[in-house]
Short mmCIF file of C-alpha atoms and ligand atoms in Angstrom, two decimals:
data_model
loop_
_atom_site.label_atom_id
_atom_site.label_comp_id
_atom_site.label_asym_id
_atom_site.label_seq_id
_atom_site.Cartn_x
_atom_site.Cartn_y
_atom_site.Cartn_z
CA UNK N 1 64.36 -123.84 53.14
CA UNK N 2 63.00 -127.36 52.93
CA UNK N 3 61.25 -129.56 55.47
CA UNK N 4 61.28 -133.26 54.62
CA UNK N 5 58.38 -135.28 56.01
CA UNK N 6 58.43 -139.06 56.07
CA UNK N 7 55.31 -140.99 57.16
CA UNK N 8 55.28 -144.72 57.87
CA UNK N 9 51.73 -145.39 59.07
CA UNK N 10 49.88 -147.99 56.99
CA UNK N 11 46.85 -145.72 57.05
CA UNK N 12 46.23 -142.13 56.07
CA UNK N 13 42.87 -141.26 57.66
CA UNK N 14 42.97 -141.15 61.45
CA UNK N 15 46.72 -141.65 61.78
CA UNK N 16 47.90 -140.61 65.23
CA UNK N 17 51.51 -140.29 64.07
CA UNK N 18 50.33 -138.25 61.10
CA UNK N 19 48.40 -135.90 63.39
CA UNK N 20 51.56 -135.11 65.38
CA UNK N 21 53.73 -134.77 62.27
CA UNK N 22 51.17 -132.36 60.81
CA UNK N 23 51.49 -130.16 63.91
CA UNK N 24 55.28 -130.13 63.53
CA UNK N 25 54.79 -129.25 59.85
CA UNK N 26 52.31 -126.45 60.70
CA UNK N 27 54.73 -124.94 63.22
CA UNK N 28 57.47 -125.09 60.60
CA UNK N 29 55.32 -123.34 58.01
CA UNK N 30 54.21 -120.72 60.56
CA UNK N 31 57.88 -119.80 61.04
CA UNK N 32 58.85 -120.33 57.39
CA UNK N 33 55.82 -119.26 55.33
CA UNK N 34 55.99 -120.40 51.73
CA UNK N 35 58.75 -122.92 52.39
CA UNK N 36 58.77 -126.22 50.57
CA UNK N 37 57.60 -129.36 52.35
CA UNK N 38 58.78 -132.50 50.55
CA UNK N 39 56.77 -135.58 51.53
CA UNK N 40 57.30 -139.30 51.21
CA UNK N 41 54.64 -141.68 52.55
CA UNK N 42 56.12 -145.12 53.02
CA UNK N 43 52.77 -146.59 54.09
CA UNK N 44 50.99 -145.74 50.86
CA UNK N 45 54.09 -145.84 48.65
CA UNK N 46 56.37 -148.52 50.15
CA UNK N 47 59.92 -149.18 49.09
CA UNK N 48 59.79 -152.37 46.97
CA UNK N 49 60.95 -155.33 49.06
CA UNK N 50 63.50 -156.38 46.44
CA UNK N 51 65.13 -152.94 46.10
CA UNK N 52 67.58 -153.59 48.94
CA UNK N 53 69.01 -156.92 47.68
CA UNK N 54 69.11 -155.53 44.14
CA UNK N 55 71.05 -152.44 45.26
CA UNK N 56 73.44 -154.61 47.26
CA UNK N 57 74.00 -156.92 44.28
CA UNK N 58 74.57 -153.87 42.08
CA UNK N 59 77.28 -152.64 44.44
CA UNK N 60 79.19 -155.88 43.75
CA UNK N 61 78.59 -155.79 39.99
CA UNK N 62 80.61 -153.74 37.50
CA UNK N 63 78.59 -150.75 36.31
CA UNK N 64 78.36 -152.03 32.71
CA UNK N 65 77.07 -155.46 33.81
CA UNK N 66 74.22 -154.28 36.05
CA UNK N 67 70.68 -155.38 35.22
CA UNK N 68 67.95 -152.79 34.63
CA UNK N 69 66.40 -153.81 37.96
CA UNK N 70 69.70 -153.25 39.77
CA UNK N 71 70.08 -149.83 38.15
CA UNK N 72 66.55 -148.91 39.21
CA UNK N 73 67.26 -149.92 42.81
CA UNK N 74 70.51 -147.92 42.89
CA UNK N 75 68.67 -144.90 41.47
CA UNK N 76 65.95 -145.18 44.12
CA UNK N 77 68.56 -145.34 46.88
CA UNK N 78 70.21 -142.23 45.44
CA UNK N 79 66.86 -140.43 45.32
CA UNK N 80 66.20 -141.21 48.98
CA UNK N 81 69.62 -139.91 50.00
CA UNK N 82 69.18 -136.82 47.80
CA UNK N 83 65.93 -136.11 49.67
CA UNK N 84 67.66 -136.34 53.05
CA UNK N 85 70.66 -134.23 52.03
CA UNK N 86 68.46 -131.54 50.45
CA UNK N 87 66.39 -131.11 53.61
CA UNK N 88 67.11 -128.39 56.13
CA UNK N 89 65.00 -130.21 58.69
CA UNK N 90 63.21 -133.56 58.86
CA UNK N 91 60.14 -134.97 60.59
CA UNK N 92 59.46 -138.71 60.65
CA UNK N 93 56.14 -140.23 61.79
CA UNK N 94 56.53 -143.88 62.73
CA UNK N 95 54.06 -146.18 64.52
CA UNK N 96 54.99 -149.25 66.57
CA UNK N 97 53.90 -152.42 64.81
CA UNK N 98 54.15 -155.89 66.35
CA UNK N 99 56.55 -154.64 69.01
CA UNK N 100 59.17 -153.80 66.39
CA UNK N 101 60.29 -151.45 63.67
CA UNK N 102 57.77 -150.89 60.90
CA UNK N 103 58.88 -152.95 57.90
CA UNK N 104 58.35 -149.91 55.71
CA UNK N 105 60.79 -147.77 57.67
CA UNK N 106 63.31 -150.63 57.91
CA UNK N 107 63.20 -151.15 54.13
CA UNK N 108 63.80 -147.41 53.71
CA UNK N 109 66.78 -147.38 56.11
CA UNK N 110 68.30 -150.50 54.53
CA UNK N 111 68.10 -148.99 51.05
CA UNK N 112 69.48 -145.60 52.14
CA UNK N 113 72.48 -147.38 53.67
CA UNK N 114 73.38 -148.94 50.31
CA UNK N 115 74.13 -145.51 48.83
CA UNK N 116 77.88 -144.74 48.91
CA UNK N 117 77.16 -141.40 50.58
CA UNK N 118 76.04 -143.22 53.74
CA UNK N 119 79.00 -145.62 53.80
CA UNK N 120 80.68 -146.12 57.20
CA UNK N 121 83.77 -143.99 57.61
CA UNK N 122 82.35 -140.98 55.79
CA UNK N 123 80.57 -138.01 57.36
CA UNK N 124 77.36 -139.11 59.13
CA UNK N 125 74.49 -138.72 56.70
CA UNK N 126 72.46 -136.30 58.86
CA UNK N 127 75.33 -134.72 60.81
CA UNK N 128 73.86 -131.95 62.97
CA UNK N 129 70.62 -131.83 60.98
CA UNK N 130 67.54 -131.09 63.13
CA UNK N 131 65.21 -134.09 63.08
CA UNK N 132 61.94 -134.75 64.92
CA UNK N 133 61.03 -138.41 65.38
CA UNK N 134 57.32 -138.87 66.08
CA UNK N 135 56.50 -142.33 67.42
CA UNK N 136 53.10 -143.63 68.49
CA UNK N 137 52.11 -146.85 70.21
CA UNK N 138 48.71 -148.43 70.70
CA UNK N 139 49.63 -149.67 74.16
CA UNK N 140 51.83 -148.32 76.93
CA UNK N 141 55.38 -149.37 77.72
CA UNK N 142 56.52 -147.08 80.54
CA UNK N 143 58.44 -148.18 83.63
CA UNK N 144 56.47 -150.67 85.72
CA UNK N 145 53.93 -151.49 83.01
CA UNK N 146 53.40 -155.16 82.09
CA UNK N 147 55.01 -154.56 78.71
CA UNK N 148 57.95 -152.44 79.79
CA UNK N 149 60.80 -153.28 77.41
CA UNK N 150 58.53 -154.66 74.66
CA UNK N 151 58.96 -151.62 72.37
CA UNK N 152 61.82 -152.71 70.12
CA UNK N 153 61.33 -149.86 67.66
CA UNK N 154 61.90 -146.51 69.36
CA UNK N 155 65.40 -147.12 70.72
CA UNK N 156 66.51 -148.57 67.37
CA UNK N 157 65.20 -145.56 65.44
CA UNK N 158 66.75 -143.08 67.88
CA UNK N 159 70.05 -144.95 67.65
CA UNK N 160 70.04 -145.00 63.86
CA UNK N 161 68.99 -141.39 63.36
CA UNK N 162 70.96 -139.86 66.23
CA UNK N 163 74.01 -142.05 66.70
CA UNK N 164 74.62 -143.63 63.28
CA UNK N 165 73.43 -140.76 61.10
CA UNK N 166 74.36 -137.99 63.55
CA UNK N 167 71.06 -136.10 63.54
CA UNK N 168 70.20 -133.50 66.16
CA UNK N 169 67.24 -135.56 67.32
CA UNK N 170 64.09 -134.67 69.25
CA UNK N 171 61.49 -137.32 70.05
CA UNK N 172 57.74 -136.77 70.28
CA UNK N 173 55.93 -139.82 71.61
CA UNK N 174 52.32 -140.78 72.23
CA UNK N 175 51.07 -143.98 73.85
CA UNK N 176 47.66 -145.65 74.30
CA UNK N 177 46.38 -144.63 70.87
CA UNK N 178 44.26 -147.81 70.92
CA UNK N 179 42.27 -146.58 73.92
CA UNK N 180 38.77 -145.97 72.56
CA UNK N 181 39.40 -148.55 69.85
CA UNK N 182 40.13 -151.65 71.96
CA UNK N 183 37.44 -151.99 74.70
CA UNK N 184 39.90 -153.92 76.90
CA UNK N 185 41.71 -150.60 77.43
CA UNK N 186 38.64 -148.57 78.47
CA UNK N 187 39.92 -148.18 82.05
CA UNK N 188 42.74 -146.03 80.66
CA UNK N 189 40.49 -143.45 78.96
CA UNK N 190 41.52 -140.50 81.15
CA UNK N 191 45.20 -141.40 81.07
CA UNK N 192 45.11 -141.77 77.29
CA UNK N 193 43.43 -138.36 76.91
CA UNK N 194 46.12 -136.78 79.04
CA UNK N 195 48.85 -138.52 77.01
CA UNK N 196 47.24 -137.22 73.83
CA UNK N 197 47.21 -133.65 75.15
CA UNK N 198 50.84 -133.93 76.25
CA UNK N 199 51.86 -135.29 72.84
CA UNK N 200 50.09 -132.44 71.03
CA UNK N 201 51.96 -129.94 73.22
CA UNK N 202 55.26 -131.75 72.66
CA UNK N 203 54.69 -131.69 68.90
CA UNK N 204 54.05 -127.92 68.96
CA UNK N 205 57.22 -127.34 70.97
CA UNK N 206 59.27 -129.64 68.74
CA UNK N 207 57.93 -127.96 65.60
CA UNK N 208 58.82 -124.50 66.90
CA UNK N 209 62.28 -125.68 67.97
CA UNK N 210 62.82 -127.36 64.60
CA UNK N 211 61.92 -124.16 62.79
CA UNK N 212 64.20 -122.08 65.03
CA UNK N 213 67.12 -124.50 64.84
CA UNK N 214 66.98 -124.68 61.06
CA UNK N 215 66.69 -120.92 60.59
CA UNK N 216 69.48 -119.32 58.57
CA UNK N 217 70.59 -117.11 61.49
CA UNK N 218 70.61 -119.90 64.07
CA UNK N 219 73.88 -120.57 65.84
CA UNK N 220 75.08 -116.96 65.59
CA UNK N 221 74.91 -116.12 69.25
CA UNK N 222 71.33 -116.84 70.26
CA UNK N 223 70.60 -119.69 72.73
CA UNK N 224 69.41 -123.01 71.30
CA UNK N 225 65.67 -123.60 71.65
CA UNK N 226 64.59 -126.03 74.34
CA UNK N 227 63.66 -129.47 73.07
CA UNK N 228 63.42 -133.01 74.37
CA UNK N 229 66.58 -134.15 72.67
CA UNK N 230 67.31 -137.87 72.81
C1 FMN P 301 49.27 -154.54 62.40
C2 FMN P 301 49.38 -153.69 63.63
C3 FMN P 301 50.24 -154.06 64.63
C4 FMN P 301 50.35 -153.27 65.79
N1 FMN P 301 51.21 -153.65 66.77
C5 FMN P 301 51.30 -152.91 67.90
C6 FMN P 301 52.19 -153.28 68.94
O1 FMN P 301 52.93 -154.25 68.86
N2 FMN P 301 52.21 -152.51 70.05
C7 FMN P 301 51.43 -151.40 70.18
O2 FMN P 301 51.52 -150.74 71.22
N3 FMN P 301 50.59 -151.02 69.20
C8 FMN P 301 50.51 -151.76 68.08
N4 FMN P 301 49.67 -151.38 67.08
C9 FMN P 301 48.89 -150.16 67.26
C10 FMN P 301 49.52 -148.97 66.59
O3 FMN P 301 50.80 -148.70 67.09
C11 FMN P 301 48.61 -147.78 66.80
O4 FMN P 301 47.33 -148.05 66.26
C12 FMN P 301 49.17 -146.52 66.18
O5 FMN P 301 48.32 -145.45 66.53
C13 FMN P 301 49.28 -146.66 64.66
O6 FMN P 301 49.82 -145.49 64.10
P1 FMN P 301 48.90 -144.47 63.27
O7 FMN P 301 47.79 -144.05 64.20
O8 FMN P 301 49.79 -143.36 62.91
O9 FMN P 301 48.37 -145.23 62.10
C14 FMN P 301 49.57 -152.12 65.93
C15 FMN P 301 48.71 -151.74 64.89
C16 FMN P 301 48.61 -152.51 63.75
C17 FMN P 301 47.69 -152.08 62.64
#
């Protein structure tokens, strides 16, 4: 079986989203030793910004008249969709940047959507596929906080993965990752530590559930594993 891991942090060392995705990955490998993990790191290997308009232009251009750049963009979109379809389970690690969706993950979604296999009206691209969405935020956005409602990334991603693409989605979230980095947040040190511990636990649970849900025998009578489905 294959686990597909997609990272969107702009850093590799010290990535909080990467830490949680690695735990999900470890739990997967503990249950599926020797399985393949296919990785794509959008932070270090971004989708070219012009791939999306090129793929869209290609879709309105007869095959024989397409430019080499258009063909390359169409091929990249196909590769991304191939990766998703070949996966038995998926984990995405996506930070909050500037209160919105990471441009790297948005460029990836936009390009995937250009492939005919994700066209509206067809089967949802990830129908029933178990997916863990790891999201991390430097600040905190819970009910009653000064910035409640300022996270314009998480709901969008959950909507796209779960509602548009039909994934069986579980969210693992961590907030206050900038505590210890930004001195203005020092008063939240204990709360941030507790949030970190909770997120590590949630990642372990989500990884185990992902591995169980994607197992070949799953769905043949045994109860579904508990997860924080969104
Ligand atoms: C350019 C930039 C913009 C950011 N914008 C936000 C933001 O709007 N809200 C927030 O809570 N954290 C913000 N952060 C903090 C990140 O969400 C936080 O550092 C997170 O841990 C990054 O993910 P990573 O640890 O996986 O790299 C920002 C970080 C960077 C580098």
